mmCIF file of C-alpha atoms and ligand atoms in Angstrom:
data_model
loop_
_atom_site.group_PDB
_atom_site.id
_atom_site.type_symbol
_atom_site.label_atom_id
_atom_site.label_comp_id
_atom_site.label_asym_id
_atom_site.label_seq_id
_atom_site.Cartn_x
_atom_site.Cartn_y
_atom_site.Cartn_z
ATOM 1 C CA MET A 1 -70.763 47.011 102.844
ATOM 2 C CA THR A 2 -72.727 47.911 99.712
ATOM 3 C CA LYS A 3 -73.772 44.479 98.690
ATOM 4 C CA ALA A 4 -76.325 45.115 95.970
ATOM 5 C CA ALA A 5 -74.987 48.133 94.120
ATOM 6 C CA PRO A 6 -77.328 48.902 91.179
ATOM 7 C CA TRP A 7 -74.718 48.101 88.543
ATOM 8 C CA SER A 8 -74.189 44.607 89.913
ATOM 9 C CA PHE A 9 -77.804 43.483 90.083
ATOM 10 C CA TYR A 10 -79.104 41.347 87.223
ATOM 11 C CA GLY A 11 -82.466 39.922 86.235
ATOM 12 C CA ARG A 12 -85.161 38.994 88.726
ATOM 13 C CA HIS A 13 -87.650 41.313 87.020
ATOM 14 C CA ALA A 14 -90.676 39.164 87.852
ATOM 15 C CA GLU A 15 -89.608 38.774 91.463
ATOM 16 C CA LEU A 16 -88.908 42.496 91.872
ATOM 17 C CA GLN A 17 -92.303 43.322 90.378
ATOM 18 C CA GLN A 18 -94.033 40.953 92.770
ATOM 19 C CA LEU A 19 -92.227 42.592 95.673
ATOM 20 C CA GLN A 20 -93.074 46.103 94.471
ATOM 21 C CA ASP A 21 -96.736 45.130 94.194
ATOM 22 C CA ILE A 22 -96.747 43.840 97.756
ATOM 23 C CA LEU A 23 -94.977 46.936 99.098
ATOM 24 C CA ALA A 24 -97.282 49.245 97.113
ATOM 25 C CA ARG A 25 -100.356 47.951 98.954
ATOM 26 C CA ARG A 26 -99.260 49.877 102.019
ATOM 27 C CA ARG A 27 -101.119 47.516 104.235
ATOM 28 C CA TRP A 28 -100.159 44.565 106.384
ATOM 29 C CA PHE A 29 -98.308 41.726 104.688
ATOM 30 C CA PHE A 30 -96.261 38.794 105.915
ATOM 31 C CA LEU A 31 -94.051 37.574 103.103
ATOM 32 C CA GLN A 32 -92.011 34.406 103.111
ATOM 33 C CA ILE A 33 -89.027 34.251 100.746
ATOM 34 C CA SER A 34 -87.288 30.921 100.486
ATOM 35 C CA GLY A 35 -84.722 29.326 98.244
ATOM 36 C CA ARG A 36 -81.453 27.507 98.637
ATOM 37 C CA ARG A 37 -78.314 29.179 99.944
ATOM 38 C CA ARG A 38 -76.581 31.615 97.559
ATOM 39 C CA ILE A 39 -79.590 31.750 95.215
ATOM 40 C CA GLY A 40 -79.927 35.506 95.737
ATOM 41 C CA LYS A 41 -82.510 36.057 98.494
ATOM 42 C CA THR A 42 -80.588 38.692 100.455
ATOM 43 C CA THR A 43 -79.503 40.524 97.313
ATOM 44 C CA LEU A 44 -83.087 40.595 96.014
ATOM 45 C CA ILE A 45 -84.583 42.001 99.183
ATOM 46 C CA GLN A 46 -81.927 44.677 99.474
ATOM 47 C CA GLN A 47 -82.480 45.681 95.863
ATOM 48 C CA ALA A 48 -86.264 45.739 96.306
ATOM 49 C CA LEU A 49 -86.195 47.862 99.452
ATOM 50 C CA GLN A 50 -83.796 50.360 97.894
ATOM 51 C CA GLY A 51 -85.743 50.440 94.629
ATOM 52 C CA ALA A 52 -89.085 51.021 96.310
ATOM 53 C CA GLY A 53 -87.710 54.147 97.947
ATOM 54 C CA ILE A 54 -89.059 52.976 101.270
ATOM 55 C CA THR A 55 -87.243 54.854 103.975
ATOM 56 C CA ARG A 56 -88.745 53.035 106.901
ATOM 57 C CA THR A 57 -86.936 49.736 106.710
ATOM 58 C CA LEU A 58 -85.213 47.510 109.227
ATOM 59 C CA TYR A 59 -83.149 44.591 107.955
ATOM 60 C CA ILE A 60 -81.853 42.071 110.484
ATOM 61 C CA GLN A 61 -79.785 38.989 109.713
ATOM 62 C CA ILE A 62 -80.456 36.488 112.491
ATOM 63 C CA PRO A 63 -77.207 34.879 113.681
ATOM 64 C CA ASP A 64 -76.849 31.167 114.449
ATOM 65 C CA SER A 65 -76.683 31.913 118.153
ATOM 66 C CA ASP A 66 -78.541 31.825 121.467
ATOM 67 C CA PRO A 67 -81.147 34.419 122.563
ATOM 68 C CA ALA A 68 -78.464 36.728 123.982
ATOM 69 C CA GLY A 69 -76.545 36.594 120.705
ATOM 70 C CA VAL A 70 -79.680 37.356 118.685
ATOM 71 C CA VAL A 71 -80.556 40.273 120.973
ATOM 72 C CA ALA A 72 -77.039 41.713 120.680
ATOM 73 C CA SER A 73 -77.079 41.337 116.927
ATOM 74 C CA CYS A 74 -80.510 42.985 116.647
ATOM 75 C CA ASN A 75 -79.331 45.947 118.694
ATOM 76 C CA GLY A 76 -76.461 46.383 116.252
ATOM 77 C CA TYR A 77 -78.891 46.507 113.316
ATOM 78 C CA LEU A 78 -81.159 48.951 115.184
ATOM 79 C CA GLU A 79 -78.191 51.267 115.566
ATOM 80 C CA THR A 80 -77.174 50.822 111.917
ATOM 81 C CA PHE A 81 -80.695 51.696 110.762
ATOM 82 C CA GLY A 82 -80.798 54.791 112.932
ATOM 83 C CA LEU A 83 -83.413 53.534 115.366
ATOM 84 C CA ASP A 84 -83.133 54.585 119.012
ATOM 85 C CA GLU A 85 -84.905 51.556 120.459
ATOM 86 C CA ARG A 86 -82.900 48.762 122.053
ATOM 87 C CA ILE A 87 -84.131 45.332 123.126
ATOM 88 C CA SER A 88 -83.136 42.991 125.929
ATOM 89 C CA SER A 89 -85.142 39.860 125.083
ATOM 90 C CA LEU A 90 -86.794 37.995 122.222
ATOM 91 C CA GLY A 91 -90.164 39.133 123.589
ATOM 92 C CA GLU A 92 -89.090 42.733 123.231
ATOM 93 C CA LEU A 93 -87.905 41.986 119.699
ATOM 94 C CA ALA A 94 -91.348 40.642 118.760
ATOM 95 C CA ARG A 95 -93.106 43.641 120.311
ATOM 96 C CA LEU A 96 -90.747 46.103 118.641
ATOM 97 C CA ILE A 97 -91.396 44.486 115.254
ATOM 98 C CA GLY A 98 -95.133 44.939 115.847
ATOM 99 C CA THR A 99 -94.707 48.585 116.831
ATOM 100 C CA LEU A 100 -92.491 49.365 113.845
ATOM 101 C CA VAL A 101 -94.803 47.663 111.350
ATOM 102 C CA GLU A 102 -97.736 49.604 112.769
ATOM 103 C CA ALA A 103 -95.714 52.765 112.163
ATOM 104 C CA GLY A 104 -95.212 51.818 108.513
ATOM 105 C CA TYR A 105 -91.900 49.995 108.648
ATOM 106 C CA VAL A 106 -90.990 47.073 106.448
ATOM 107 C CA VAL A 107 -89.045 44.706 108.681
ATOM 108 C CA ALA A 108 -86.968 41.918 107.104
ATOM 109 C CA LEU A 109 -85.677 38.995 109.169
ATOM 110 C CA ASP A 110 -83.010 37.154 107.175
ATOM 111 C CA GLU A 111 -81.853 33.608 108.006
ATOM 112 C CA PHE A 112 -85.215 33.160 109.725
ATOM 113 C CA GLN A 113 -84.720 29.375 109.749
ATOM 114 C CA TYR A 114 -82.531 29.712 112.843
ATOM 115 C CA PHE A 115 -85.684 30.282 114.879
ATOM 116 C CA HIS A 116 -86.326 26.597 114.410
ATOM 117 C CA ARG A 117 -83.476 25.921 116.851
ATOM 118 C CA ARG A 118 -84.772 24.835 120.241
ATOM 119 C CA GLN A 119 -83.106 27.722 122.089
ATOM 120 C CA LEU A 120 -84.792 30.329 119.881
ATOM 121 C CA PHE A 121 -88.107 28.628 119.200
ATOM 122 C CA ASP A 122 -90.011 30.641 121.864
ATOM 123 C CA PHE A 123 -89.761 33.594 119.534
ATOM 124 C CA CYS A 124 -92.262 31.978 117.155
ATOM 125 C CA SER A 125 -95.086 32.187 119.715
ATOM 126 C CA LEU A 126 -94.077 35.719 120.677
ATOM 127 C CA LEU A 127 -94.108 36.756 117.027
ATOM 128 C CA GLN A 128 -97.405 34.964 116.457
ATOM 129 C CA ALA A 129 -99.089 37.190 119.036
ATOM 130 C CA GLU A 130 -97.861 40.291 117.202
ATOM 131 C CA VAL A 131 -98.691 38.938 113.747
ATOM 132 C CA ASP A 132 -102.242 38.092 114.804
ATOM 133 C CA ARG A 133 -102.698 41.526 116.312
ATOM 134 C CA LEU A 134 -101.514 43.175 113.071
ATOM 135 C CA ALA A 135 -103.508 40.864 110.806
ATOM 136 C CA ALA A 136 -106.707 41.592 112.728
ATOM 137 C CA ARG A 137 -106.586 45.210 111.574
ATOM 138 C CA TYR A 138 -104.532 44.709 108.412
ATOM 139 C CA ALA A 139 -106.128 47.543 106.442
ATOM 140 C CA ASP A 140 -104.938 50.062 109.052
ATOM 141 C CA VAL A 141 -101.404 48.657 109.281
ATOM 142 C CA PRO A 142 -99.152 50.344 106.702
ATOM 143 C CA GLY A 143 -96.065 48.135 107.081
ATOM 144 C CA GLY A 144 -95.161 44.494 106.775
ATOM 145 C CA LEU A 145 -92.845 41.687 107.712
ATOM 146 C CA ILE A 146 -90.559 39.709 105.412
ATOM 147 C CA VAL A 147 -88.879 36.503 106.527
ATOM 148 C CA LEU A 148 -86.127 34.974 104.410
ATOM 149 C CA GLY A 149 -84.658 31.538 104.851
ATOM 150 C CA SER A 150 -82.550 28.893 103.229
ATOM 151 C CA LEU A 151 -83.236 25.509 104.718
ATOM 152 C CA HIS A 152 -86.478 24.479 103.147
ATOM 153 C CA ALA A 153 -87.384 21.850 105.734
ATOM 154 C CA GLU A 154 -86.912 24.310 108.589
ATOM 155 C CA MET A 155 -88.825 27.146 106.910
ATOM 156 C CA THR A 156 -91.651 24.707 106.215
ATOM 157 C CA ALA A 157 -91.625 23.514 109.824
ATOM 158 C CA LEU A 158 -91.839 27.120 111.044
ATOM 159 C CA LEU A 159 -94.525 28.420 108.692
ATOM 160 C CA ASP A 160 -96.399 25.562 107.019
ATOM 161 C CA ASN A 161 -96.635 22.971 109.763
ATOM 162 C CA ARG A 162 -100.094 22.679 111.277
ATOM 163 C CA ASP A 163 -98.653 22.640 114.814
ATOM 164 C CA ALA A 164 -96.339 25.624 114.325
ATOM 165 C CA PRO A 165 -97.300 28.905 116.055
ATOM 166 C CA LEU A 166 -96.942 30.753 112.750
ATOM 167 C CA PHE A 167 -98.894 28.186 110.713
ATOM 168 C CA ASN A 168 -101.041 29.756 108.009
ATOM 169 C CA ARG A 169 -99.984 33.313 108.904
ATOM 170 C CA THR A 170 -98.030 34.355 105.793
ATOM 171 C CA THR A 171 -99.962 36.440 103.256
ATOM 172 C CA ASP A 172 -97.492 36.001 100.365
ATOM 173 C CA THR A 173 -94.791 33.540 99.347
ATOM 174 C CA LEU A 174 -91.864 33.937 96.998
ATOM 175 C CA GLU A 175 -89.832 30.871 96.066
ATOM 176 C CA LEU A 176 -86.555 31.877 94.450
ATOM 177 C CA GLY A 177 -85.071 29.726 91.713
ATOM 178 C CA HIS A 178 -81.998 30.143 89.555
ATOM 179 C CA LEU A 179 -81.425 33.365 87.664
ATOM 180 C CA ASP A 180 -82.871 32.995 84.182
ATOM 181 C CA ILE A 181 -79.904 33.489 81.856
ATOM 182 C CA ARG A 182 -82.138 35.092 79.191
ATOM 183 C CA SER A 183 -83.204 37.801 81.612
ATOM 184 C CA LEU A 184 -79.713 38.815 82.658
ATOM 185 C CA GLY A 185 -79.493 41.679 80.177
ATOM 186 C CA ASN A 186 -75.798 41.038 79.878
ATOM 187 C CA PRO A 187 -74.451 41.837 76.374
ATOM 188 C CA VAL A 188 -72.099 38.894 76.603
ATOM 189 C CA CYS A 189 -75.098 36.610 76.826
ATOM 190 C CA SER A 190 -77.377 38.239 74.258
ATOM 191 C CA CYS A 191 -75.088 37.971 71.220
ATOM 192 C CA ARG A 192 -76.621 34.752 69.960
HETATM 193 N N1 LIG B 201 -79.662 39.275 90.855
HETATM 194 C C1 LIG B 201 -78.336 39.219 91.101
HETATM 195 N N2 LIG B 201 -77.454 39.910 90.331
HETATM 196 C C2 LIG B 201 -76.145 39.855 90.587
HETATM 197 N N3 LIG B 201 -75.578 39.145 91.571
HETATM 198 C C3 LIG B 201 -76.382 38.427 92.382
HETATM 199 C C4 LIG B 201 -77.799 38.426 92.195
HETATM 200 N N4 LIG B 201 -78.350 37.636 93.140
HETATM 201 C C5 LIG B 201 -77.335 37.170 93.883
HETATM 202 N N5 LIG B 201 -76.145 37.625 93.450
HETATM 203 C C6 LIG B 201 -74.834 37.311 94.026
HETATM 204 O O1 LIG B 201 -74.820 35.928 94.398
HETATM 205 C C7 LIG B 201 -74.260 35.766 95.692
HETATM 206 C C8 LIG B 201 -75.261 35.112 96.639
HETATM 207 O O2 LIG B 201 -76.401 35.954 96.806
HETATM 208 P P1 LIG B 201 -77.150 36.124 98.198
HETATM 209 O O3 LIG B 201 -78.175 37.184 97.992
HETATM 210 O O4 LIG B 201 -76.186 36.321 99.302
HETATM 211 O O5 LIG B 201 -77.847 34.699 98.348
HETATM 212 P P2 LIG B 201 -78.713 34.116 99.559
HETATM 213 O O6 LIG B 201 -79.125 35.262 100.427
HETATM 214 O O7 LIG B 201 -79.868 33.432 98.903
HETATM 215 O O8 LIG B 201 -77.835 33.139 100.271
HETATM 216 C C9 LIG B 201 -73.817 37.139 96.170
HETATM 217 O O9 LIG B 201 -72.437 37.305 95.909
HETATM 218 C C10 LIG B 201 -74.624 38.092 95.320
HETATM 219 O O10 LIG B 201 -73.943 39.301 95.099
HETATM 220 MG MG1 LIG B 202 -78.794 35.519 102.398
#
């Protein structure tokens, strides 16, 4: 499915620029993108990763499922993105993310808010261990991690709550609002 074909993408110039700047650093970043459902988070990240010409990318949409369902889904994305690795647990997922980021990959975890579910919450501590390892030598780590999520309360609980394993770990935040109609560049809109 070609979701964000170039001809169908409008606006978001400021957001794309911010993303390009982060990607251009070529050193460790942990970016949180949040905004309500259907606001354009997934479309934006797909556009940004294509536009940046970054070949080492892994995009995973986390399903609303149990650990086995998440593992199965991740293995499907690994195959889609041409990676030979396969995982059998959430711990292996966290470690693989760390390994890929160290090798220069940009890894995007979409619908990250599902990790707030009790049955998946262990992953947050597993990911914290990897994130802290990468952050400790951030200048030598050429890749980064992007987490995208819709439910504001759950994203906040995962990343901004003092007791959360991933508290205070993000390096950048992008809060998506509505498309600005003046920036659409659509002739139909610019005639007045
Ligand atoms: N910048 C954009 N230009 C054109 N269409 C967009 C843009 N952003 C989002 N859309 C469209 O809006 C819908 C919802 O976008 P999506 O990225 O799936 O939202 P989210 O991931 O935040 O739930 C999709 O059909 C998508 O194609
Ligand atoms: Mg989405």
